[in-house]
Amino acid sequence: MLIERITLYHLRMRLKAPFETSFGSIDTRDCILVEVTADGVDGYGECVADRDPGYCYETVGTAWHIMEDFLIPAILGENIKHPINYLDQVAGVRGHQLAKAGIEMALWDVQGKQQGKSLRQLLGGSKERVPVGVSIGIKKSPEKLLASVDDYLEKGYQRIKIKIKPGRDVKETQLIRKRYPNLALQVDANSAYTIESAGMLKPLDDLDLLLIEQPLAEDDLWDHSRLQAEFSTPICLDESIHSLRHARQAIEMKAGRVINIKPGRVGGLIQAVSIHDLCQESDIPVWCGGMLETGVGRASNLALASLPNFTLPGDISASERYYFEDVTNELFSLNSDSTITVPERPGLGVTINREALKRATLRNKTYTP
Ligand code: OSB
Ligand code: MG
């Protein structure tokens, strides 16, 4: 594909309800939509960096800079045969996985549209529907949290994840477990604990949770392995895994028994699939995490989660859970068995609602050779 034109759109999307994690609360979500035109075909990608560096060091600002000054110049006017060749072109850029992944996704979309194949087919995914759950933010009170859990169960979600932070953890999780003894339940700390303070999470070990996600710091695989040795509940790594090498070392170190794969965090779908394959060989189950994506990133996550070792439900909820107005014409809904159907049309299988895109865009810029 000859890369003729790239346009970046800085979007700000209004969430239906505030989303609070251990690193902060948001009521709007920023991201960058990437539009790549190659051989006359338009492909779309989503860079999942947010406005603030709370989840990771990247932001919309850093990702825009890295794309504009390094990634786009590396491919503009070039003939890129396959997304793998794009990774070679940008191998000299250290880190900035979210920025890299946004462009990679758009190249996959172009590739699929050119070949008449869905992303699921291109990645070798098998499932036509993928099991999903919902990620519930920290609420003002335990009562409000329980009401939210009730509400999502009513809607048909069969797996619930709640966000926790010190002081808003054990009691909340015990309350949910008491009301729903058989619920598939997991918690996500987003690095809010240290090896010293994580001792307070020990009562969670009696609640038959699916997993405890990222209790400790991103750069702390070693302490995760010490903690895992103390817990019978599987620890799941999210923020700590940015590459295939991290995944291998985490498995070797027994730093966790489950991995959350987010294509953005690992620099794109190619690395995501490699990590999936490694985990499959190592008997480590994986699931697809979410970054409050628009319909673009959601379509990509669904295709990825169709691979066979994505055996745990993903944080890929129905479109209506997130925004008042999404930027794709296609909206994803929950099937009665708590699955979402993977798009079948070529590429990502979604189209852009131009009017909605215009309303969500704070700034945009087009790059040509
Ligand atoms: O840690 O999984 C996370 C959202 C933003 C940043 C980090 C995380 C999340 C979620 C949301 O949990 C999952 C979703 O997209 O539904
Ligand atoms: Mg997480």
mmCIF file of C-alpha atoms and ligand atoms in Angstrom:
data_model
loop_
_atom_site.group_PDB
_atom_site.id
_atom_site.type_symbol
_atom_site.label_atom_id
_atom_site.label_comp_id
_atom_site.label_asym_id
_atom_site.label_seq_id
_atom_site.Cartn_x
_atom_site.Cartn_y
_atom_site.Cartn_z
ATOM 1 C CA MET A 1 0.000 0.000 0.000
ATOM 2 C CA LEU A 2 1.317 3.385 -1.033
ATOM 3 C CA ILE A 3 0.690 5.766 1.870
ATOM 4 C CA GLU A 4 -0.759 8.854 0.203
ATOM 5 C CA ARG A 5 -2.256 10.803 3.080
ATOM 6 C CA ILE A 6 -2.681 10.620 6.842
ATOM 7 C CA THR A 7 -5.081 12.699 8.944
ATOM 8 C CA LEU A 8 -5.077 12.851 12.739
ATOM 9 C CA TYR A 9 -8.179 13.866 14.692
ATOM 10 C CA HIS A 10 -7.976 14.742 18.382
ATOM 11 C CA LEU A 11 -11.351 13.624 19.739
ATOM 12 C CA ARG A 12 -13.084 14.395 22.996
ATOM 13 C CA MET A 13 -15.948 12.007 23.690
ATOM 14 C CA ARG A 14 -18.551 12.634 26.396
ATOM 15 C CA LEU A 15 -19.049 9.596 28.622
ATOM 16 C CA LYS A 16 -22.593 8.734 29.710
ATOM 17 C CA ALA A 17 -21.354 8.539 33.295
ATOM 18 C CA PRO A 18 -18.059 9.527 34.973
ATOM 19 C CA PHE A 19 -15.460 6.734 35.100
ATOM 20 C CA GLU A 20 -13.279 6.675 38.215
ATOM 21 C CA THR A 21 -10.144 4.589 38.690
ATOM 22 C CA SER A 22 -7.359 4.682 41.265
ATOM 23 C CA PHE A 23 -5.608 7.293 39.059
ATOM 24 C CA GLY A 24 -8.536 9.683 38.674
ATOM 25 C CA SER A 25 -12.043 10.365 37.434
ATOM 26 C CA ILE A 26 -13.044 11.440 33.922
ATOM 27 C CA ASP A 27 -16.325 12.474 32.344
ATOM 28 C CA THR A 28 -14.889 12.913 28.873
ATOM 29 C CA ARG A 29 -12.437 10.637 27.107
ATOM 30 C CA ASP A 30 -9.868 11.967 24.632
ATOM 31 C CA CYS A 31 -8.190 9.867 21.945
ATOM 32 C CA ILE A 32 -6.711 10.258 18.465
ATOM 33 C CA LEU A 33 -8.449 8.883 15.409
ATOM 34 C CA VAL A 34 -5.977 8.055 12.620
ATOM 35 C CA GLU A 35 -7.123 8.097 8.995
ATOM 36 C CA VAL A 36 -4.708 6.592 6.480
ATOM 37 C CA THR A 37 -5.319 6.789 2.725
ATOM 38 C CA ALA A 38 -3.388 4.225 0.693
ATOM 39 C CA ASP A 39 -4.053 3.289 -2.938
ATOM 40 C CA GLY A 40 -7.286 5.267 -2.680
ATOM 41 C CA VAL A 41 -8.568 3.233 0.283
ATOM 42 C CA ASP A 42 -9.259 4.865 3.669
ATOM 43 C CA GLY A 43 -8.347 2.948 6.830
ATOM 44 C CA TYR A 44 -8.972 3.975 10.436
ATOM 45 C CA GLY A 45 -7.119 3.404 13.649
ATOM 46 C CA GLU A 46 -7.562 4.563 17.216
ATOM 47 C CA CYS A 47 -4.723 5.724 19.442
ATOM 48 C CA VAL A 48 -6.003 5.086 22.970
ATOM 49 C CA ALA A 49 -3.817 7.637 24.768
ATOM 50 C CA ASP A 50 -5.919 9.890 27.018
ATOM 51 C CA ARG A 51 -5.533 13.552 27.907
ATOM 52 C CA ASP A 52 -3.632 12.830 31.146
ATOM 53 C CA PRO A 53 -0.696 10.466 31.852
ATOM 54 C CA GLY A 54 -2.610 8.556 34.562
ATOM 55 C CA TYR A 55 -2.781 5.056 33.123
ATOM 56 C CA CYS A 56 0.578 5.319 31.363
ATOM 57 C CA TYR A 57 3.098 8.009 30.415
ATOM 58 C CA GLU A 58 1.608 8.595 26.988
ATOM 59 C CA THR A 59 -1.014 11.291 26.434
ATOM 60 C CA VAL A 60 -2.821 12.635 23.383
ATOM 61 C CA GLY A 61 -0.123 15.328 23.325
ATOM 62 C CA THR A 62 2.847 12.957 23.358
ATOM 63 C CA ALA A 63 1.202 10.584 20.886
ATOM 64 C CA TRP A 64 0.431 13.423 18.476
ATOM 65 C CA HIS A 65 4.057 14.573 18.679
ATOM 66 C CA ILE A 66 5.455 11.065 18.121
ATOM 67 C CA MET A 67 3.113 10.411 15.208
ATOM 68 C CA GLU A 68 3.598 13.800 13.574
ATOM 69 C CA ASP A 69 7.373 14.024 13.956
ATOM 70 C CA PHE A 70 8.476 10.387 13.698
ATOM 71 C CA LEU A 71 5.922 7.746 12.742
ATOM 72 C CA ILE A 72 4.133 9.578 9.935
ATOM 73 C CA PRO A 73 7.355 10.791 8.240
ATOM 74 C CA ALA A 74 8.643 7.190 8.352
ATOM 75 C CA ILE A 75 5.805 5.916 6.157
ATOM 76 C CA LEU A 76 4.345 8.840 4.200
ATOM 77 C CA GLY A 77 4.914 8.325 0.460
ATOM 78 C CA GLU A 78 6.326 4.847 1.163
ATOM 79 C CA ASN A 79 5.019 1.548 -0.101
ATOM 80 C CA ILE A 80 4.210 -0.567 2.967
ATOM 81 C CA LYS A 81 3.507 -4.155 1.952
ATOM 82 C CA HIS A 82 2.130 -5.348 5.285
ATOM 83 C CA PRO A 83 1.669 -3.829 8.777
ATOM 84 C CA ILE A 84 4.742 -5.851 9.843
ATOM 85 C CA ASN A 85 6.844 -3.712 7.497
ATOM 86 C CA TYR A 86 5.512 -0.597 9.238
ATOM 87 C CA LEU A 87 6.902 -1.960 12.526
ATOM 88 C CA ASP A 88 10.316 -2.308 10.852
ATOM 89 C CA GLN A 89 10.099 1.290 9.590
ATOM 90 C CA VAL A 90 9.439 2.659 13.077
ATOM 91 C CA ALA A 91 11.680 0.278 15.048
ATOM 92 C CA GLY A 92 14.027 3.182 15.804
ATOM 93 C CA VAL A 93 11.373 4.936 17.892
ATOM 94 C CA ARG A 94 11.727 3.800 21.472
ATOM 95 C CA GLY A 95 8.538 3.149 23.457
ATOM 96 C CA HIS A 96 5.363 5.115 22.687
ATOM 97 C CA GLN A 97 3.410 1.921 22.117
ATOM 98 C CA LEU A 98 0.002 3.640 22.100
ATOM 99 C CA ALA A 99 1.104 6.036 19.340
ATOM 100 C CA LYS A 100 2.567 3.194 17.259
ATOM 101 C CA ALA A 101 -0.526 1.052 17.685
ATOM 102 C CA GLY A 102 -2.917 3.774 16.475
ATOM 103 C CA ILE A 103 -1.265 3.897 13.053
ATOM 104 C CA GLU A 104 -0.786 0.142 12.863
ATOM 105 C CA MET A 105 -4.534 -0.381 13.341
ATOM 106 C CA ALA A 106 -5.304 1.912 10.390
ATOM 107 C CA LEU A 107 -2.878 -0.068 8.189
ATOM 108 C CA TRP A 108 -4.663 -3.317 9.113
ATOM 109 C CA ASP A 109 -7.962 -1.694 8.169
ATOM 110 C CA VAL A 110 -6.573 -0.686 4.747
ATOM 111 C CA GLN A 111 -5.047 -4.142 4.250
ATOM 112 C CA GLY A 112 -8.342 -5.882 5.037
ATOM 113 C CA LYS A 113 -10.348 -3.603 2.777
ATOM 114 C CA GLN A 114 -7.892 -4.163 -0.082
ATOM 115 C CA GLN A 115 -7.955 -7.946 0.310
ATOM 116 C CA GLY A 116 -11.666 -8.216 1.079
ATOM 117 C CA LYS A 117 -10.901 -9.870 4.424
ATOM 118 C CA SER A 118 -12.072 -9.030 7.918
ATOM 119 C CA LEU A 119 -9.497 -8.236 10.580
ATOM 120 C CA ARG A 120 -10.577 -11.423 12.345
ATOM 121 C CA GLN A 121 -9.593 -13.419 9.246
ATOM 122 C CA LEU A 122 -6.308 -11.535 8.855
ATOM 123 C CA LEU A 123 -5.358 -12.233 12.484
ATOM 124 C CA GLY A 124 -6.461 -15.861 12.364
ATOM 125 C CA GLY A 125 -9.301 -15.519 14.870
ATOM 126 C CA SER A 126 -11.719 -18.403 15.257
ATOM 127 C CA LYS A 127 -14.695 -17.238 17.340
ATOM 128 C CA GLU A 128 -17.599 -15.398 15.685
ATOM 129 C CA ARG A 129 -18.808 -14.041 19.031
ATOM 130 C CA VAL A 130 -16.592 -13.238 21.966
ATOM 131 C CA PRO A 131 -17.483 -13.395 25.680
ATOM 132 C CA VAL A 132 -17.447 -9.982 27.320
ATOM 133 C CA GLY A 133 -17.885 -8.333 30.692
ATOM 134 C CA VAL A 134 -18.126 -4.830 32.046
ATOM 135 C CA SER A 135 -15.614 -2.710 33.959
ATOM 136 C CA ILE A 136 -17.265 -0.628 36.689
ATOM 137 C CA GLY A 137 -15.492 2.444 38.033
ATOM 138 C CA ILE A 138 -15.140 3.442 41.676
ATOM 139 C CA LYS A 139 -18.484 4.800 42.922
ATOM 140 C CA LYS A 140 -19.390 7.392 45.547
ATOM 141 C CA SER A 141 -20.613 4.698 47.971
ATOM 142 C CA PRO A 142 -20.835 0.903 48.283
ATOM 143 C CA GLU A 143 -24.615 1.209 47.756
ATOM 144 C CA LYS A 144 -24.109 3.005 44.429
ATOM 145 C CA LEU A 145 -21.602 0.319 43.405
ATOM 146 C CA LEU A 146 -24.077 -2.466 44.205
ATOM 147 C CA ALA A 147 -26.786 -0.634 42.251
ATOM 148 C CA SER A 148 -24.448 -0.424 39.267
ATOM 149 C CA VAL A 149 -23.634 -4.140 39.478
ATOM 150 C CA ASP A 150 -27.380 -4.946 39.642
ATOM 151 C CA ASP A 151 -27.934 -2.764 36.609
ATOM 152 C CA TYR A 152 -25.258 -4.438 34.453
ATOM 153 C CA LEU A 153 -26.377 -7.930 35.470
ATOM 154 C CA GLU A 154 -29.893 -6.921 34.468
ATOM 155 C CA LYS A 155 -28.517 -5.858 31.071
ATOM 156 C CA GLY A 156 -27.041 -9.357 30.644
ATOM 157 C CA TYR A 157 -23.347 -9.017 31.485
ATOM 158 C CA GLN A 158 -22.113 -12.266 32.995
ATOM 159 C CA ARG A 159 -18.739 -11.013 34.207
ATOM 160 C CA ILE A 160 -18.164 -7.956 36.380
ATOM 161 C CA LYS A 161 -14.913 -6.157 37.093
ATOM 162 C CA ILE A 162 -14.726 -3.419 39.682
ATOM 163 C CA LYS A 163 -12.028 -0.820 40.094
ATOM 164 C CA ILE A 164 -10.447 -0.688 43.541
ATOM 165 C CA LYS A 165 -8.056 1.576 45.445
ATOM 166 C CA PRO A 166 -6.847 1.638 49.073
ATOM 167 C CA GLY A 167 -9.856 2.113 51.336
ATOM 168 C CA ARG A 168 -12.294 1.201 48.566
ATOM 169 C CA ASP A 169 -11.457 -2.445 48.087
ATOM 170 C CA VAL A 170 -12.141 -5.369 50.431
ATOM 171 C CA LYS A 171 -15.468 -4.230 51.872
ATOM 172 C CA GLU A 172 -16.897 -3.386 48.446
ATOM 173 C CA THR A 173 -15.817 -6.698 46.936
ATOM 174 C CA GLN A 174 -17.188 -8.671 49.920
ATOM 175 C CA LEU A 175 -20.559 -6.945 49.569
ATOM 176 C CA ILE A 176 -20.848 -7.915 45.912
ATOM 177 C CA ARG A 177 -19.752 -11.485 46.621
ATOM 178 C CA LYS A 178 -22.327 -11.753 49.425
ATOM 179 C CA ARG A 179 -25.151 -10.635 47.149
ATOM 180 C CA TYR A 180 -23.963 -12.745 44.177
ATOM 181 C CA PRO A 181 -22.208 -15.904 45.422
ATOM 182 C CA ASN A 182 -21.689 -17.344 41.912
ATOM 183 C CA LEU A 183 -20.887 -14.198 39.933
ATOM 184 C CA ALA A 184 -17.772 -14.178 37.731
ATOM 185 C CA LEU A 185 -16.077 -11.282 39.531
ATOM 186 C CA GLN A 186 -12.654 -9.634 39.304
ATOM 187 C CA VAL A 187 -10.983 -6.453 40.577
ATOM 188 C CA ASP A 188 -8.555 -3.957 39.017
ATOM 189 C CA ALA A 189 -6.249 -1.796 41.167
ATOM 190 C CA ASN A 190 -4.421 0.066 38.378
ATOM 191 C CA SER A 191 -1.159 -0.016 40.378
ATOM 192 C CA ALA A 192 -2.620 1.575 43.524
ATOM 193 C CA TYR A 193 -0.716 -0.643 46.017
ATOM 194 C CA THR A 194 2.854 -1.429 46.997
ATOM 195 C CA ILE A 195 4.241 -4.764 48.098
ATOM 196 C CA GLU A 196 3.842 -3.462 51.678
ATOM 197 C CA SER A 197 0.278 -2.127 51.387
ATOM 198 C CA ALA A 198 -1.004 -5.014 49.239
ATOM 199 C CA GLY A 199 -1.204 -7.141 52.389
ATOM 200 C CA MET A 200 -4.530 -5.415 53.055
ATOM 201 C CA LEU A 201 -5.926 -7.161 49.982
ATOM 202 C CA LYS A 202 -5.428 -10.631 51.497
ATOM 203 C CA PRO A 203 -9.148 -11.045 52.412
ATOM 204 C CA LEU A 204 -9.881 -10.916 48.658
ATOM 205 C CA ASP A 205 -8.230 -14.313 48.439
ATOM 206 C CA ASP A 206 -11.303 -15.875 50.119
ATOM 207 C CA LEU A 207 -13.798 -14.425 47.632
ATOM 208 C CA ASP A 208 -13.249 -16.787 44.702
ATOM 209 C CA LEU A 209 -12.333 -13.976 42.294
ATOM 210 C CA LEU A 210 -11.360 -14.705 38.690
ATOM 211 C CA LEU A 211 -8.280 -12.537 39.152
ATOM 212 C CA ILE A 212 -6.748 -9.470 40.797
ATOM 213 C CA GLU A 213 -5.549 -7.075 38.091
ATOM 214 C CA GLN A 214 -2.366 -5.003 38.348
ATOM 215 C CA PRO A 215 -2.123 -4.406 42.099
ATOM 216 C CA LEU A 216 1.449 -2.993 41.952
ATOM 217 C CA ALA A 217 3.478 -0.549 39.905
ATOM 218 C CA GLU A 218 3.945 -0.911 36.183
ATOM 219 C CA ASP A 219 7.716 -1.417 36.478
ATOM 220 C CA ASP A 220 7.468 -3.898 39.319
ATOM 221 C CA LEU A 221 7.335 -7.422 37.925
ATOM 222 C CA TRP A 222 9.491 -8.695 40.734
ATOM 223 C CA ASP A 223 7.170 -7.584 43.539
ATOM 224 C CA HIS A 224 4.201 -8.944 41.581
ATOM 225 C CA SER A 225 5.919 -12.334 41.666
ATOM 226 C CA ARG A 226 6.445 -12.055 45.430
ATOM 227 C CA LEU A 227 2.783 -11.124 45.843
ATOM 228 C CA GLN A 228 1.544 -13.914 43.571
ATOM 229 C CA ALA A 229 3.381 -16.408 45.789
ATOM 230 C CA GLU A 230 1.267 -15.171 48.716
ATOM 231 C CA PHE A 231 -2.091 -15.324 46.906
ATOM 232 C CA SER A 232 -4.008 -18.283 45.546
ATOM 233 C CA THR A 233 -6.136 -15.959 43.357
ATOM 234 C CA PRO A 234 -4.434 -15.395 39.989
ATOM 235 C CA ILE A 235 -2.762 -12.021 39.604
ATOM 236 C CA CYS A 236 -3.353 -10.509 36.157
ATOM 237 C CA LEU A 237 -0.918 -8.063 34.595
ATOM 238 C CA ASP A 238 -2.110 -5.053 32.590
ATOM 239 C CA GLU A 239 0.143 -1.952 32.870
ATOM 240 C CA SER A 240 3.318 -4.062 33.329
ATOM 241 C CA ILE A 241 3.240 -5.695 29.899
ATOM 242 C CA HIS A 242 4.395 -3.535 26.982
ATOM 243 C CA SER A 243 6.068 -6.161 24.827
ATOM 244 C CA LEU A 244 6.499 -9.857 24.104
ATOM 245 C CA ARG A 245 9.678 -9.800 26.195
ATOM 246 C CA HIS A 246 7.829 -8.418 29.220
ATOM 247 C CA ALA A 247 5.250 -11.173 28.810
ATOM 248 C CA ARG A 248 7.925 -13.868 28.645
ATOM 249 C CA GLN A 249 9.771 -12.521 31.675
ATOM 250 C CA ALA A 250 6.542 -12.138 33.659
ATOM 251 C CA ILE A 251 5.673 -15.768 32.937
ATOM 252 C CA GLU A 252 9.189 -16.963 33.804
ATOM 253 C CA MET A 253 9.133 -14.950 37.030
ATOM 254 C CA LYS A 254 5.601 -16.129 37.913
ATOM 255 C CA ALA A 255 4.623 -12.478 38.306
ATOM 256 C CA GLY A 256 1.043 -13.387 37.418
ATOM 257 C CA ARG A 257 -1.046 -16.242 36.076
ATOM 258 C CA VAL A 258 -3.180 -14.240 33.619
ATOM 259 C CA ILE A 259 -2.374 -11.477 31.113
ATOM 260 C CA ASN A 260 -4.666 -8.677 29.974
ATOM 261 C CA ILE A 261 -3.784 -7.878 26.358
ATOM 262 C CA LYS A 262 -4.468 -4.363 25.101
ATOM 263 C CA PRO A 263 -3.166 -3.799 21.582
ATOM 264 C CA GLY A 264 -2.453 -0.138 22.346
ATOM 265 C CA ARG A 265 -0.277 -0.909 25.357
ATOM 266 C CA VAL A 266 1.845 -3.436 23.440
ATOM 267 C CA GLY A 267 2.404 -1.340 20.303
ATOM 268 C CA GLY A 268 -0.273 -2.883 18.123
ATOM 269 C CA LEU A 269 -1.993 -6.016 16.956
ATOM 270 C CA ILE A 270 1.125 -7.835 15.764
ATOM 271 C CA GLN A 271 2.680 -7.774 19.237
ATOM 272 C CA ALA A 272 -0.731 -8.531 20.753
ATOM 273 C CA VAL A 273 -0.980 -11.714 18.666
ATOM 274 C CA SER A 274 2.609 -12.724 19.552
ATOM 275 C CA ILE A 275 1.835 -12.332 23.244
ATOM 276 C CA HIS A 276 -1.357 -14.331 22.769
ATOM 277 C CA ASP A 277 0.629 -17.128 21.102
ATOM 278 C CA LEU A 278 3.309 -17.187 23.788
ATOM 279 C CA CYS A 279 0.682 -17.293 26.543
ATOM 280 C CA GLN A 280 -1.129 -20.099 24.757
ATOM 281 C CA GLU A 281 2.066 -22.193 24.663
ATOM 282 C CA SER A 282 2.665 -21.373 28.334
ATOM 283 C CA ASP A 283 -0.867 -22.199 29.569
ATOM 284 C CA ILE A 284 -1.486 -18.596 30.560
ATOM 285 C CA PRO A 285 -5.061 -17.529 29.765
ATOM 286 C CA VAL A 286 -5.481 -14.047 28.283
ATOM 287 C CA TRP A 287 -8.334 -11.611 27.838
ATOM 288 C CA CYS A 288 -8.741 -8.399 25.897
ATOM 289 C CA GLY A 289 -8.645 -5.274 28.027
ATOM 290 C CA GLY A 290 -10.390 -2.050 27.125
ATOM 291 C CA MET A 291 -9.443 1.624 27.037
ATOM 292 C CA LEU A 292 -12.982 3.051 26.707
ATOM 293 C CA GLU A 293 -12.556 2.836 22.935
ATOM 294 C CA THR A 294 -14.797 4.341 20.280
ATOM 295 C CA GLY A 295 -16.402 1.982 17.775
ATOM 296 C CA VAL A 296 -13.100 1.920 15.849
ATOM 297 C CA GLY A 297 -10.976 0.475 18.645
ATOM 298 C CA ARG A 298 -13.875 -1.692 19.796
ATOM 299 C CA ALA A 299 -14.054 -3.366 16.359
ATOM 300 C CA SER A 300 -10.326 -4.065 16.541
ATOM 301 C CA ASN A 301 -10.584 -5.482 20.083
ATOM 302 C CA LEU A 302 -13.403 -7.808 19.021
ATOM 303 C CA ALA A 303 -11.327 -9.176 16.135
ATOM 304 C CA LEU A 304 -8.339 -9.744 18.422
ATOM 305 C CA ALA A 305 -10.445 -11.398 21.135
ATOM 306 C CA SER A 306 -11.650 -13.959 18.572
ATOM 307 C CA LEU A 307 -8.272 -15.734 18.829
ATOM 308 C CA PRO A 308 -8.461 -19.056 20.681
ATOM 309 C CA ASN A 309 -6.510 -18.293 23.882
ATOM 310 C CA PHE A 310 -8.755 -15.317 24.742
ATOM 311 C CA THR A 311 -10.619 -17.619 27.092
ATOM 312 C CA LEU A 312 -11.623 -15.052 29.739
ATOM 313 C CA PRO A 313 -14.308 -12.423 28.995
ATOM 314 C CA GLY A 314 -12.936 -9.133 27.654
ATOM 315 C CA ASP A 315 -13.532 -5.557 28.824
ATOM 316 C CA ILE A 316 -15.377 -5.003 25.553
ATOM 317 C CA SER A 317 -18.811 -3.790 26.524
ATOM 318 C CA ALA A 318 -21.684 -2.745 24.275
ATOM 319 C CA SER A 319 -21.315 0.672 22.608
ATOM 320 C CA GLU A 320 -24.229 2.079 24.609
ATOM 321 C CA ARG A 321 -22.269 1.607 27.850
ATOM 322 C CA TYR A 322 -19.818 4.343 26.906
ATOM 323 C CA TYR A 323 -20.699 7.479 24.927
ATOM 324 C CA PHE A 324 -23.674 9.665 24.155
ATOM 325 C CA GLU A 325 -22.531 9.617 20.528
ATOM 326 C CA ASP A 326 -19.966 7.254 18.992
ATOM 327 C CA VAL A 327 -17.987 8.024 15.826
ATOM 328 C CA THR A 328 -18.886 4.814 13.977
ATOM 329 C CA ASN A 329 -22.189 4.155 12.244
ATOM 330 C CA GLU A 330 -22.085 0.593 13.563
ATOM 331 C CA LEU A 331 -22.851 0.185 17.255
ATOM 332 C CA PHE A 332 -22.079 -3.036 19.099
ATOM 333 C CA SER A 333 -24.719 -4.627 21.268
ATOM 334 C CA LEU A 334 -24.677 -7.403 23.832
ATOM 335 C CA ASN A 335 -26.037 -10.812 22.801
ATOM 336 C CA SER A 336 -28.162 -12.690 25.336
ATOM 337 C CA ASP A 337 -25.217 -14.992 26.187
ATOM 338 C CA SER A 338 -22.983 -12.073 27.266
ATOM 339 C CA THR A 339 -21.068 -12.082 23.990
ATOM 340 C CA ILE A 340 -20.576 -9.491 21.262
ATOM 341 C CA THR A 341 -20.504 -10.487 17.598
ATOM 342 C CA VAL A 342 -17.199 -9.889 15.798
ATOM 343 C CA PRO A 343 -17.518 -7.675 12.682
ATOM 344 C CA GLU A 344 -17.430 -9.663 9.444
ATOM 345 C CA ARG A 345 -17.001 -6.948 6.828
ATOM 346 C CA PRO A 346 -13.530 -6.208 5.364
ATOM 347 C CA GLY A 347 -10.951 -4.542 7.593
ATOM 348 C CA LEU A 348 -12.300 -3.361 10.931
ATOM 349 C CA GLY A 349 -15.795 -3.692 9.486
ATOM 350 C CA VAL A 350 -16.944 -0.265 10.631
ATOM 351 C CA THR A 351 -17.670 3.038 8.874
ATOM 352 C CA ILE A 352 -17.224 6.562 10.206
ATOM 353 C CA ASN A 353 -20.158 8.778 11.063
ATOM 354 C CA ARG A 354 -18.684 11.997 9.607
ATOM 355 C CA GLU A 355 -21.117 14.302 11.408
ATOM 356 C CA ALA A 356 -20.405 12.686 14.770
ATOM 357 C CA LEU A 357 -16.668 12.810 14.009
ATOM 358 C CA LYS A 358 -16.926 16.531 13.292
ATOM 359 C CA ARG A 359 -18.741 17.128 16.586
ATOM 360 C CA ALA A 360 -16.133 15.191 18.591
ATOM 361 C CA THR A 361 -13.058 16.736 16.905
ATOM 362 C CA LEU A 362 -11.053 19.349 18.827
ATOM 363 C CA ARG A 363 -8.401 19.629 16.109
ATOM 364 C CA ASN A 364 -7.308 17.770 13.030
ATOM 365 C CA LYS A 365 -4.342 17.894 10.689
ATOM 366 C CA THR A 366 -3.585 16.255 7.356
ATOM 367 C CA TYR A 367 -0.130 15.124 6.275
ATOM 368 C CA THR A 368 0.885 14.518 2.638
ATOM 369 C CA PRO A 369 4.294 13.663 1.163
HETATM 370 O O1 OSB B 1 -7.100 -0.646 33.541
HETATM 371 O O2 OSB B 1 -8.378 -1.756 32.313
HETATM 372 C C1 OSB B 1 -7.981 -0.659 32.696
HETATM 373 C C2 OSB B 1 -10.041 2.149 31.127
HETATM 374 C C3 OSB B 1 -9.071 3.109 30.951
HETATM 375 C C4 OSB B 1 -7.787 2.842 31.373
HETATM 376 C C5 OSB B 1 -7.481 1.627 31.970
HETATM 377 C C6 OSB B 1 -8.449 0.654 32.131
HETATM 378 C C7 OSB B 1 -9.756 0.933 31.722
HETATM 379 C C8 OSB B 1 -10.878 0.014 31.892
HETATM 380 C C9 OSB B 1 -12.052 0.207 30.951
HETATM 381 O O3 OSB B 1 -10.963 -0.808 32.775
HETATM 382 C C10 OSB B 1 -12.469 -1.012 30.234
HETATM 383 C C11 OSB B 1 -13.407 -0.694 29.084
HETATM 384 O O4 OSB B 1 -12.959 -0.150 28.050
HETATM 385 O O5 OSB B 1 -14.592 -0.978 29.212
HETATM 386 MG MG MG B 2 -6.547 -2.666 33.955
#
